[in-house]
Short mmCIF file of C-alpha atoms in Angstrom, two decimals:
data_model
loop_
_atom_site.label_atom_id
_atom_site.label_comp_id
_atom_site.label_asym_id
_atom_site.label_seq_id
_atom_site.Cartn_x
_atom_site.Cartn_y
_atom_site.Cartn_z
CA MET Z 1 16.65 4.62 12.94
CA SER Z 2 12.95 5.48 12.92
CA ARG Z 3 10.91 7.99 12.23
CA LEU Z 4 10.23 10.79 14.11
CA ASP Z 5 6.88 10.99 15.64
CA PRO Z 6 4.85 14.73 13.54
CA LEU Z 7 3.95 16.06 16.29
CA THR Z 8 7.55 15.25 17.91
CA TRP Z 9 9.22 16.34 14.55
CA ASN Z 10 7.10 19.53 14.27
CA ASP Z 11 7.67 20.71 18.34
CA THR Z 12 11.59 19.88 16.81
CA LEU Z 13 11.44 22.27 13.54
CA PHE Z 14 9.60 24.92 15.38
CA PHE Z 15 12.33 24.79 18.21
CA LEU Z 16 14.95 25.03 15.98
CA ALA Z 17 13.44 28.26 14.56
CA THR Z 18 13.54 30.15 17.82
CA LYS Z 19 16.76 28.84 17.73
CA LEU Z 20 17.99 29.33 14.94
CA ILE Z 21 16.96 33.69 14.87
CA GLY Z 22 18.04 33.94 18.05
CA ILE Z 23 14.56 34.33 20.39
CA ARG Z 24 13.45 32.50 23.95
CA MET Z 25 11.05 29.95 23.52
CA THR Z 26 9.79 32.54 25.77
CA ASP Z 27 9.63 35.16 23.72
CA MET Z 28 8.27 34.05 20.85
CA SER Z 29 5.71 36.11 21.05
CA ILE Z 30 6.72 38.78 20.25
CA ASN Z 31 8.87 37.39 17.01
CA LYS Z 32 5.80 34.81 16.68
CA LEU Z 33 5.73 35.51 12.26
CA ALA Z 34 9.15 35.29 12.07
CA ILE Z 35 9.63 31.52 14.06
CA LEU Z 36 6.70 31.18 11.42
CA LEU Z 37 8.64 31.57 8.79
CA VAL Z 38 11.84 29.74 9.43
CA TRP Z 39 9.78 26.95 10.21
CA VAL Z 40 8.42 27.12 7.87
CA VAL Z 41 11.13 26.86 5.65
CA ILE Z 42 13.11 24.29 7.20
CA SER Z 43 9.99 21.79 7.23
CA MET Z 44 9.61 22.44 3.62
CA PHE Z 45 13.06 21.21 3.44
CA PHE Z 46 12.93 18.71 4.94
CA ASN Z 47 9.49 18.18 3.43
CA SER Z 48 7.71 17.00 6.61
CA ASN Z 49 10.99 14.67 7.72
CA ILE Z 50 14.32 14.33 9.08
CA PHE Z 51 15.63 12.43 6.96
CA GLY Z 52 14.66 13.85 3.59
CA GLN Z 53 11.52 10.85 2.61
CA SER Z 54 7.95 12.50 2.68
CA LEU Z 55 4.77 12.64 4.56
CA SER Z 56 3.63 8.74 4.67
CA CYS Z 57 -0.52 8.31 4.21
CA GLU Z 58 -1.23 8.45 7.72
CA GLN Z 59 1.13 11.26 8.59
CA ILE Z 60 -1.69 12.83 5.73
CA THR Z 61 -4.35 11.57 6.42
CA LYS Z 62 -4.63 10.68 9.95
CA ASP Z 63 -6.70 7.96 9.24
CA GLN Z 64 -6.02 4.29 8.98
CA GLN Z 65 -8.85 2.51 8.02
CA LEU Z 66 -8.54 5.12 4.61
CA CYS Z 67 -4.81 4.26 4.07
CA ALA Z 68 -5.46 0.39 4.71
CA GLU Z 69 -8.41 0.75 1.92
CA ILE Z 70 -6.40 2.99 -0.35
CA GLY Z 71 -3.20 -0.21 -0.20
CA GLN Z 72 -6.25 -2.54 -1.17
CA MET Z 73 -7.01 -0.30 -4.94
CA LEU Z 74 -3.55 -0.69 -5.48
CA ILE Z 75 -1.89 -4.32 -7.79
CA ILE Z 76 1.97 -4.15 -8.07
CA GLY Z 77 5.20 -4.78 -9.47
CA PHE Z 78 8.02 -6.19 -8.16
CA GLY Z 79 11.90 -6.73 -9.18
CA GLY Z 80 11.83 -3.76 -11.01
CA PHE Z 81 15.74 -2.55 -12.18
CA LYS Z 82 16.73 0.48 -13.50
CA GLN Z 83 19.99 1.66 -14.86
CA GLU Z 84 21.87 4.75 -16.57
CA GLU Z 85 23.07 4.16 -20.55
CA SER Z 86 26.98 5.18 -18.60
CA GLY Z 87 26.26 1.83 -17.24
CA LYS Z 88 25.30 3.02 -13.44
CA VAL Z 89 22.05 1.21 -11.98
CA LEU Z 90 20.29 3.57 -10.84
CA TRP Z 91 17.57 1.69 -9.37
CA ASP Z 92 17.35 -2.48 -8.82
CA ASP Z 93 14.51 -4.78 -6.43
CA LYS Z 94 16.59 -7.81 -5.89
CA ASP Z 95 13.67 -9.58 -3.89
CA GLY Z 96 11.38 -10.23 -7.26
CA VAL Z 97 12.02 -14.19 -7.32
CA GLN Z 98 12.31 -15.75 -3.58
CA PHE Z 99 10.14 -14.13 -0.74
CA ASN Z 100 11.82 -12.28 1.46
CA LYS Z 101 10.38 -10.67 4.77
CA LYS Z 102 12.66 -7.64 4.35
CA SER Z 103 11.57 -6.79 1.00
CA LEU Z 104 9.70 -4.28 -0.38
CA ILE Z 105 7.04 -6.32 -1.34
CA ALA Z 106 7.57 -7.32 1.96
CA ARG Z 107 6.75 -3.86 3.23
CA HIS Z 108 4.01 -3.47 0.68
CA ILE Z 109 2.15 -6.48 2.26
CA ALA Z 110 2.50 -5.03 5.73
CA ASP Z 111 2.50 -1.58 5.90
CA ASP Z 112 0.47 -0.41 3.08
CA HIS Z 113 -1.70 -3.39 2.81
CA ILE Z 114 -2.23 -3.99 -1.31
CA GLY Z 115 -4.11 -4.89 -2.31
CA GLY Z 116 -2.22 -7.97 -5.37
CA VAL Z 117 0.67 -8.21 -7.49
CA ILE Z 118 1.29 -9.04 -10.41
CA LEU Z 119 4.11 -10.83 -11.67
CA PHE Z 120 6.63 -10.07 -14.48
CA GLN Z 121 8.80 -12.48 -17.41
CA LYS Z 122 11.09 -10.37 -19.39
CA SER Z 123 14.07 -9.88 -17.45
CA PRO Z 124 16.20 -7.24 -16.77
CA ARG Z 125 19.49 -6.65 -19.89
CA ASP Z 126 22.02 -5.11 -19.59
CA LEU Z 127 21.73 -2.05 -21.84
CA ASN Z 128 24.65 -1.68 -23.45
CA THR Z 129 25.50 -5.13 -24.14
CA GLN Z 130 22.05 -6.75 -24.01
CA LYS Z 131 23.31 -9.50 -21.50
CA PHE Z 132 20.99 -10.86 -19.15
CA ILE Z 133 21.57 -9.72 -15.13
CA ARG Z 134 18.60 -11.52 -13.78
CA ASP Z 135 15.11 -12.43 -13.58
CA ARG Z 136 12.58 -10.64 -12.34
CA ASN Z 137 9.65 -12.78 -10.82
CA ILE Z 138 9.43 -16.09 -13.15
CA GLN Z 139 12.35 -18.87 -14.13
CA GLY Z 140 10.33 -21.98 -13.29
CA PRO Z 141 7.12 -23.99 -12.05
CA LYS Z 142 8.55 -24.70 -8.98
CA GLN Z 143 10.07 -21.72 -8.01
CA VAL Z 144 6.89 -19.39 -8.95
CA ALA Z 145 4.62 -22.04 -6.97
CA GLN Z 146 6.52 -21.06 -3.58
CA LEU Z 147 6.70 -16.79 -4.63
CA ASN Z 148 3.19 -16.66 -4.82
CA SER Z 149 2.21 -19.08 -2.11
CA ALA Z 150 4.92 -17.45 -0.37
CA LEU Z 151 3.38 -13.76 -0.75
CA GLN Z 152 -0.28 -14.92 -0.42
CA THR Z 153 0.62 -16.72 3.50
CA TYR Z 154 2.96 -14.21 4.60
CA ASN Z 155 -0.50 -11.54 3.97
CA ALA Z 156 -2.04 -14.23 5.72
CA VAL Z 157 0.00 -13.77 8.95
CA ILE Z 158 0.30 -10.07 8.48
CA ARG Z 159 -3.51 -9.72 8.53
CA GLN Z 160 -4.37 -12.21 11.42
CA LYS Z 161 -1.64 -10.76 13.38
CA GLN Z 162 -2.66 -6.81 12.86
CA LYS Z 163 -6.57 -7.64 13.39
CA LEU Z 164 -7.59 -7.36 9.50
CA ASP Z 165 -10.58 -8.22 7.47
CA SER Z 166 -8.54 -12.20 6.13
CA LEU Z 167 -8.10 -10.42 2.26
CA PRO Z 168 -5.84 -12.22 -0.05
CA LEU Z 169 -3.90 -11.11 -2.48
CA PHE Z 170 -4.23 -10.95 -5.36
CA ILE Z 171 -1.51 -12.63 -7.87
CA GLY Z 172 -2.09 -11.72 -11.18
CA VAL Z 173 0.08 -12.49 -14.56
CA ASP Z 174 -0.58 -11.48 -17.82
CA GLN Z 175 -0.92 -15.40 -19.93
CA GLU Z 176 -2.83 -14.32 -22.54
CA GLY Z 177 -1.26 -17.29 -24.95
CA GLY Z 178 1.25 -16.38 -27.70
CA ARG Z 179 3.41 -13.52 -28.40
CA ILE Z 180 1.78 -12.92 -24.78
CA ASP Z 181 3.35 -15.35 -22.76
CA ARG Z 182 4.94 -15.26 -19.26
CA LEU Z 183 4.89 -18.74 -18.60
CA PRO Z 184 6.65 -20.66 -21.50
CA ALA Z 185 6.96 -23.62 -22.17
CA ALA Z 186 11.24 -22.94 -23.17
CA GLN Z 187 11.28 -22.02 -18.65
CA GLY Z 188 9.81 -25.76 -17.69
CA PHE Z 189 6.04 -24.62 -17.91
CA PRO Z 190 3.98 -27.53 -18.70
CA VAL Z 191 1.61 -25.77 -21.41
CA ALA Z 192 2.99 -24.97 -25.17
CA THR Z 193 0.13 -21.75 -25.72
CA LEU Z 194 -1.28 -20.23 -28.95
CA VAL Z 195 -1.75 -17.20 -30.06
CA PRO Z 196 -5.75 -16.20 -29.44
CA GLN Z 197 -6.11 -15.63 -33.49
CA ALA Z 198 -5.62 -19.26 -34.16
CA PHE Z 199 -8.03 -20.19 -31.67
CA GLY Z 200 -10.62 -18.14 -33.51
CA ALA Z 201 -9.94 -18.28 -36.84
CA LYS Z 202 -10.41 -22.32 -35.64
CA GLU Z 203 -14.28 -21.36 -35.36
CA GLU Z 204 -15.09 -19.66 -38.37
CA ILE Z 205 -13.88 -22.02 -40.43
CA ALA Z 206 -15.10 -25.37 -38.56
CA ALA Z 207 -17.52 -27.50 -40.12
CA LYS Z 208 -18.98 -27.64 -36.52
CA LYS Z 209 -18.96 -25.03 -34.12
CA ASP Z 210 -19.24 -26.41 -30.94
CA ASP Z 211 -15.86 -28.59 -32.72
CA ALA Z 212 -13.80 -25.77 -32.13
CA LEU Z 213 -15.66 -23.60 -28.93
CA ASN Z 214 -14.39 -27.90 -27.45
CA GLU Z 215 -11.46 -27.60 -28.21
CA THR Z 216 -10.49 -23.72 -26.43
CA TYR Z 217 -11.71 -25.12 -23.72
CA ALA Z 218 -10.05 -27.73 -23.30
CA TYR Z 219 -6.47 -25.94 -24.62
CA ALA Z 220 -8.75 -22.87 -21.47
CA LYS Z 221 -8.65 -25.52 -18.95
CA LYS Z 222 -5.20 -26.73 -19.44
CA MET Z 223 -4.07 -22.42 -19.21
CA ALA Z 224 -6.52 -22.73 -16.10
CA GLU Z 225 -4.92 -25.76 -14.59
CA GLU Z 226 -1.63 -23.98 -15.01
CA LEU Z 227 -2.67 -21.17 -13.37
CA SER Z 228 -3.80 -22.64 -10.52
CA SER Z 229 -1.16 -24.94 -10.07
CA LEU Z 230 1.46 -22.23 -9.51
CA HIS Z 231 -1.10 -20.58 -6.83
CA PHE Z 232 -2.37 -17.16 -9.82
CA ASN Z 233 -5.60 -16.20 -8.24
CA LEU Z 234 -6.57 -14.55 -11.43
CA ASN Z 235 -5.09 -13.72 -15.16
CA PHE Z 236 -5.40 -10.33 -16.95
CA PHE Z 237 -7.26 -11.89 -20.21
CA PRO Z 238 -9.32 -12.87 -22.33
CA THR Z 239 -8.42 -10.13 -24.51
CA VAL Z 240 -12.15 -9.40 -26.28
CA ASP Z 241 -11.13 -6.25 -28.29
CA VAL Z 242 -12.66 -6.91 -31.60
CA ASN Z 243 -9.74 -7.05 -34.82
CA ILE Z 244 -10.98 -3.97 -36.38
CA ASN Z 245 -7.09 -3.14 -37.58
CA PRO Z 246 -5.12 -6.16 -38.01
CA ALA Z 247 -2.44 -3.87 -38.37
CA ASN Z 248 -2.74 -2.63 -35.14
CA PRO Z 249 0.71 -3.42 -33.66
CA ILE Z 250 -0.56 -3.77 -29.84
CA ILE Z 251 -3.50 -5.78 -30.45
CA GLY Z 252 -4.13 -7.52 -34.69
CA GLY Z 253 -0.15 -7.00 -35.77
CA MET Z 254 0.49 -9.40 -32.21
CA GLY Z 255 -1.91 -11.99 -32.72
CA ARG Z 256 -3.78 -11.03 -29.80
CA SER Z 257 -7.80 -10.69 -30.83
CA PHE Z 258 -9.56 -13.67 -31.51
CA SER Z 259 -11.13 -12.16 -34.32
CA SER Z 260 -13.11 -9.88 -36.21
CA ASN Z 261 -16.25 -11.40 -36.48
CA PRO Z 262 -17.61 -10.29 -31.99
CA ASP Z 263 -19.78 -12.94 -32.56
CA VAL Z 264 -16.91 -14.99 -32.04
CA VAL Z 265 -14.54 -12.81 -29.51
CA PHE Z 266 -17.09 -13.37 -27.51
CA ASP Z 267 -17.87 -17.05 -28.53
CA GLN Z 268 -13.63 -17.89 -27.94
CA ALA Z 269 -14.05 -15.78 -24.75
CA LYS Z 270 -16.50 -17.73 -22.82
CA GLN Z 271 -14.27 -20.60 -23.32
CA PHE Z 272 -11.51 -18.81 -21.85
CA VAL Z 273 -13.54 -16.96 -18.35
CA ARG Z 274 -15.77 -20.98 -17.79
CA ALA Z 275 -12.40 -22.78 -17.11
CA PHE Z 276 -10.55 -20.16 -15.36
CA HIS Z 277 -14.10 -20.69 -12.88
CA ASP Z 278 -14.17 -23.99 -13.54
CA HIS Z 279 -10.58 -23.97 -11.94
CA GLY Z 280 -10.53 -20.88 -8.84
CA ILE Z 281 -9.45 -17.64 -11.52
CA ILE Z 282 -10.10 -14.99 -12.16
CA ALA Z 283 -10.82 -13.49 -14.87
CA ALA Z 284 -10.00 -9.75 -16.10
CA LEU Z 285 -12.12 -9.02 -19.75
CA LYS Z 286 -9.79 -6.48 -21.50
CA HIS Z 287 -8.92 -3.35 -22.52
CA PHE Z 288 -12.99 -1.32 -22.39
CA PRO Z 289 -14.04 0.40 -24.14
CA GLY Z 290 -12.00 -1.15 -27.17
CA HIS Z 291 -8.15 -1.19 -28.81
CA GLY Z 292 -8.83 -3.52 -31.32
CA SER Z 293 -8.83 -0.12 -34.06
CA SER Z 294 -6.13 1.58 -32.81
CA ALA Z 295 -2.77 2.21 -35.75
CA GLY Z 296 -0.35 3.29 -32.08
CA ASP Z 297 0.48 1.67 -29.03
CA SER Z 298 -0.62 2.73 -26.07
CA HIS Z 299 2.68 1.97 -23.84
CA LEU Z 300 4.82 4.58 -25.82
CA GLY Z 301 2.22 7.33 -25.80
CA LEU Z 302 -1.14 9.10 -27.07
CA VAL Z 303 -3.89 7.37 -29.33
CA ASP Z 304 -7.10 7.78 -30.67
CA VAL Z 305 -9.94 6.02 -32.05
CA THR Z 306 -12.04 8.98 -32.34
CA GLU Z 307 -11.83 8.31 -36.36
CA THR Z 308 -11.38 4.40 -36.04
CA TYR Z 309 -14.03 3.01 -33.30
CA GLN Z 310 -17.18 0.69 -34.31
CA LYS Z 311 -18.61 1.16 -31.19
CA ASP Z 312 -21.33 -1.65 -31.42
CA ARG Z 313 -18.65 -4.05 -33.17
CA GLU Z 314 -16.67 -3.64 -29.58
CA LEU Z 315 -18.83 -2.99 -26.73
CA PHE Z 316 -20.35 -7.04 -28.79
CA PRO Z 317 -18.49 -8.96 -26.73
CA TYR Z 318 -18.69 -6.94 -22.76
CA LEU Z 319 -22.68 -6.53 -23.85
CA GLY Z 320 -23.10 -10.47 -24.36
CA PHE Z 321 -20.88 -11.49 -20.88
CA ILE Z 322 -22.82 -8.39 -18.31
CA LYS Z 323 -25.88 -9.81 -19.85
CA ASP Z 324 -24.39 -13.50 -18.08
CA GLY Z 325 -23.94 -12.51 -14.93
CA TYR Z 326 -20.06 -12.01 -15.66
CA ASP Z 327 -18.74 -9.56 -12.35
CA ASP Z 328 -14.98 -10.18 -12.41
CA MET Z 329 -12.69 -7.63 -13.59
CA ILE Z 330 -13.04 -5.34 -16.51
CA MET Z 331 -9.65 -3.94 -17.41
CA THR Z 332 -9.21 -0.31 -18.48
CA THR Z 333 -8.03 0.75 -21.81
CA HIS Z 334 -5.73 4.20 -21.66
CA VAL Z 335 -7.29 5.50 -25.78
CA ILE Z 336 -8.82 8.41 -25.96
CA ASN Z 337 -12.02 8.15 -27.93
CA GLY Z 338 -14.20 11.36 -28.76
CA GLN Z 339 -17.09 8.63 -29.68
CA ILE Z 340 -17.88 8.25 -26.22
CA ASP Z 341 -16.62 10.89 -24.57
CA GLN Z 342 -15.18 14.62 -25.31
CA THR Z 343 -14.56 16.09 -21.99
CA GLN Z 344 -11.15 17.69 -21.14
CA CYS Z 345 -8.70 16.00 -19.00
CA LYS Z 346 -6.56 18.69 -19.32
CA ALA Z 347 -6.10 22.17 -20.34
CA GLY Z 348 -6.12 22.94 -24.43
CA LEU Z 349 -8.86 23.95 -27.07
CA VAL Z 350 -12.21 21.66 -27.27
CA THR Z 351 -11.66 20.52 -30.51
CA ASP Z 352 -7.85 19.52 -29.27
CA HIS Z 353 -8.49 15.41 -29.09
CA THR Z 354 -5.45 15.29 -26.88
CA THR Z 355 -6.93 17.14 -24.76
CA TRP Z 356 -9.77 14.20 -24.02
CA CYS Z 357 -10.42 12.22 -20.81
CA PRO Z 358 -8.84 8.77 -22.43
CA GLY Z 359 -10.53 5.42 -21.32
CA THR Z 360 -9.17 4.90 -18.38
CA MET Z 361 -10.03 8.62 -17.00
CA SER Z 362 -13.65 8.78 -18.48
CA LYS Z 363 -16.92 9.40 -16.31
CA LEU Z 364 -18.63 8.82 -19.26
CA ALA Z 365 -17.36 5.25 -20.24
CA LEU Z 366 -16.73 3.58 -16.63
CA THR Z 367 -19.29 5.08 -14.78
CA GLU Z 368 -22.44 6.18 -16.84
CA LEU Z 369 -22.17 3.72 -19.86
CA LEU Z 370 -20.47 1.03 -18.32
CA ARG Z 371 -20.93 1.15 -14.79
CA ASP Z 372 -25.10 2.66 -15.66
CA LYS Z 373 -26.21 1.93 -18.54
CA MET Z 374 -24.15 -1.53 -19.64
CA GLY Z 375 -25.08 -2.91 -15.75
CA PHE Z 376 -21.31 -4.60 -14.99
CA ASN Z 377 -20.92 -4.36 -11.42
CA GLY Z 378 -18.23 -6.59 -11.08
CA ILE Z 379 -14.76 -4.85 -10.24
CA ILE Z 380 -13.05 -1.59 -12.83
CA VAL Z 381 -9.30 -2.17 -12.63
CA SER Z 382 -6.99 -0.24 -14.87
CA ASP Z 383 -4.61 -0.88 -17.26
CA ASP Z 384 -1.03 -0.12 -15.86
CA MET Z 385 -0.15 3.31 -14.85
CA THR Z 386 3.28 3.84 -15.99
CA MET Z 387 2.55 3.05 -19.33
CA GLY Z 388 3.37 5.83 -22.09
CA ALA Z 389 0.11 6.96 -22.35
CA ILE Z 390 -0.67 8.56 -18.65
CA THR Z 391 2.91 9.66 -17.09
CA LEU Z 392 3.54 11.30 -20.80
CA GLU Z 393 1.13 13.16 -20.38
CA TYR Z 394 -0.51 13.91 -16.71
CA THR Z 395 1.10 13.69 -13.75
CA LEU Z 396 0.98 10.93 -10.83
CA SER Z 397 -1.30 13.12 -8.94
CA GLU Z 398 -4.15 14.33 -11.70
CA SER Z 399 -4.16 10.60 -13.51
CA LEU Z 400 -5.29 8.76 -10.41
CA LYS Z 401 -7.91 12.02 -9.84
CA ASN Z 402 -9.76 11.72 -12.33
CA SER Z 403 -9.72 7.80 -12.79
CA ILE Z 404 -11.41 7.37 -9.67
CA ASN Z 405 -13.13 10.38 -9.83
CA ALA Z 406 -14.07 7.96 -13.39
CA GLY Z 407 -15.03 5.24 -11.59
CA VAL Z 408 -11.87 2.78 -11.18
CA ASP Z 409 -11.60 0.74 -8.33
CA MET Z 410 -7.65 -0.68 -8.74
CA PHE Z 411 -4.45 0.56 -10.49
CA ILE Z 412 -1.86 -1.84 -11.19
CA VAL Z 413 1.32 -0.32 -11.43
CA ALA Z 414 3.59 -2.25 -13.37
CA ASN Z 415 6.96 -0.28 -10.95
CA ASN Z 416 9.06 -1.24 -13.58
CA TYR Z 417 11.52 0.88 -13.61
CA GLU Z 418 10.81 2.24 -9.58
CA ASP Z 419 9.47 1.79 -7.41
CA GLN Z 420 6.15 3.96 -6.95
CA THR Z 421 3.82 2.34 -4.78
CA ASN Z 422 3.59 4.89 -1.33
CA GLU Z 423 4.77 7.76 -4.25
CA VAL Z 424 0.61 6.07 -5.79
CA ILE Z 425 -0.33 6.23 -1.78
CA ASN Z 426 0.91 8.79 -0.67
CA ALA Z 427 -1.28 11.24 -4.05
CA ILE Z 428 -4.60 9.63 -3.33
CA ALA Z 429 -4.38 10.08 0.43
CA GLN Z 430 -3.42 13.84 -0.52
CA LEU Z 431 -6.35 14.15 -3.41
CA VAL Z 432 -8.85 12.46 0.21
CA LYS Z 433 -7.47 14.92 2.46
CA ASP Z 434 -7.67 18.68 -0.25
CA GLY Z 435 -11.50 17.02 -1.52
CA ASP Z 436 -9.83 16.27 -4.98
CA ILE Z 437 -11.49 13.39 -4.96
CA LYS Z 438 -13.92 12.13 -1.75
CA ARG Z 439 -13.51 10.28 1.28
CA GLU Z 440 -16.83 7.79 0.17
CA ARG Z 441 -15.70 7.75 -3.62
CA ILE Z 442 -12.64 4.67 -1.97
CA GLY Z 443 -14.98 3.59 0.75
CA GLU Z 444 -17.28 2.37 -2.01
CA SER Z 445 -14.05 1.20 -4.53
CA TYR Z 446 -12.91 -0.44 -1.26
CA LYS Z 447 -16.19 -2.10 -0.34
CA ARG Z 448 -16.73 -3.97 -3.24
CA ILE Z 449 -12.91 -5.08 -3.56
CA SER Z 450 -13.34 -6.53 -0.46
CA ASP Z 451 -17.04 -7.78 -0.85
CA PHE Z 452 -15.48 -9.59 -3.75
CA LYS Z 453 -12.67 -11.15 -2.34
CA LYS Z 454 -14.65 -12.69 0.92
CA LYS Z 455 -16.83 -14.50 -1.59
CA ARG Z 456 -14.69 -15.26 -4.51
CA LEU Z 457 -11.44 -15.96 -2.90
CA PRO Z 458 -10.34 -18.80 -0.77
CA SER Z 459 -9.20 -18.01 2.91
CA MET Z 460 -6.30 -16.31 2.98
CA ALA Z 461 -3.07 -18.82 3.28
CA SER Z 462 -5.42 -22.55 3.21
CA ASP Z 463 -3.58 -22.75 -0.13
CA VAL Z 464 -0.34 -23.31 0.74
CA SER Z 465 0.36 -27.14 -0.91
CA GLY Z 466 3.96 -25.90 -3.21
CA GLN Z 467 5.63 -24.19 -0.73
CA ASP Z 468 7.42 -25.67 1.78
CA PRO Z 469 5.68 -26.15 5.45
CA ASN Z 470 9.53 -25.55 6.92
CA PHE Z 471 8.75 -21.97 5.10
CA ILE Z 472 5.73 -21.59 7.06
CA LYS Z 473 6.20 -21.63 9.94
CA TRP Z 474 9.13 -19.72 9.90
CA ILE Z 475 7.03 -17.08 8.57
CA ILE Z 476 4.98 -17.36 11.24
CA SER Z 477 7.82 -17.72 13.95
CA LYS Z 478 8.61 -14.11 12.66
CA ILE Z 479 5.88 -12.58 12.39
CA LEU Z 480 4.16 -13.66 15.81
CA GLY Z 481 7.00 -13.85 17.48
CA ARG Z 482 6.84 -17.42 18.27
CA PRO Z 483 9.92 -20.90 18.33
CA SER Z 484 9.38 -22.29 14.51
CA SER Z 485 10.40 -25.42 17.20
#
């Protein structure tokens, strides 16, 4: 059943209101206020939709182009799963491994014009028994190549049919190596990974620095070749956090930082970015302005580095890249850093660190420091907006408002336990409508994203070598209504 047109639905509610209070439509001027009150109550009860669904972006803004621009600001996960402790499954997006034109991800591509996707390797398991339930997105090389190719092809054909600009999807992954290994050799992927810290250590003890860097590049080249063969075009790596705190549970303790020496971090990260660029892979430096000194994990809750942050050391790798003309992506951190920004993002005492804006919501960090002072011209992408440091402290609307106004261009929304894609899009739309975010601010990010894609990504469906030709024909025939023959 399709949704009612908003105007038709409003007329229907108004008619129902008159019937409920027993007034003829011709007499409505007599009891206009009473009718209006009943109409408002009914509207609120149904949330402006007869099926109990929230209004869509276009219903909120009456601006199709704005909604398309907002969609491009999202890089989303799919194939998530949620279960109660009792064992009851609350949500199961089963279409995470193979493309299905009726899936949620297909709808978000076709209707919401999302900017990209991120694939995850971690598989859902039963909360009580820990038994494997299913794969999320990643099974093996052939499957991943076909999935990514199908997603890109579907996006291409949809945009062609809808007469939209040729904007490919960002198809991304967190492939760092070591503990963060989304493409494990155990599942048939050809590159056996190492922890990034191992490469930094080799440089520090090498008799000849160039030998160590050449070794890093050779490894990075294999990683880039693998990503390219699987039809990824974006890797959220390298991590340029400086290893200030070796016991850091999410950076140093996991071997994710190349070194405690910022020069080594820069040297090593450069080899990965160079290899990525040589094979058409977009890089994302992370986590700006620095997560290496923390003692906590921002996936779980608030983290504050005000007392431990070392500004000169931790900004050094970013400054080096920007000086060299780097303009891919930089990922934000959700960490509070009072050395950079003590602006409050929520109510409380001004001395209460927990009220200060985390990096993702800090205009001083992202616009005044990264953009204006450091001169970064690329895309600013958030870390996952469903991490505890955000969701436990802010409403969705608050976090989006603060982040966009701070300077974030794109949001990662992992959708691990529910699909929040439309909730995010609609929240941004409402913020624009209410004047909390300027329309021009959305346009600014959209232009940066679209210009980047047109310059750096290949033409929409040109890279489909890993995809069954019959499948491509089937997609095109279904979307364009032509026989597949």
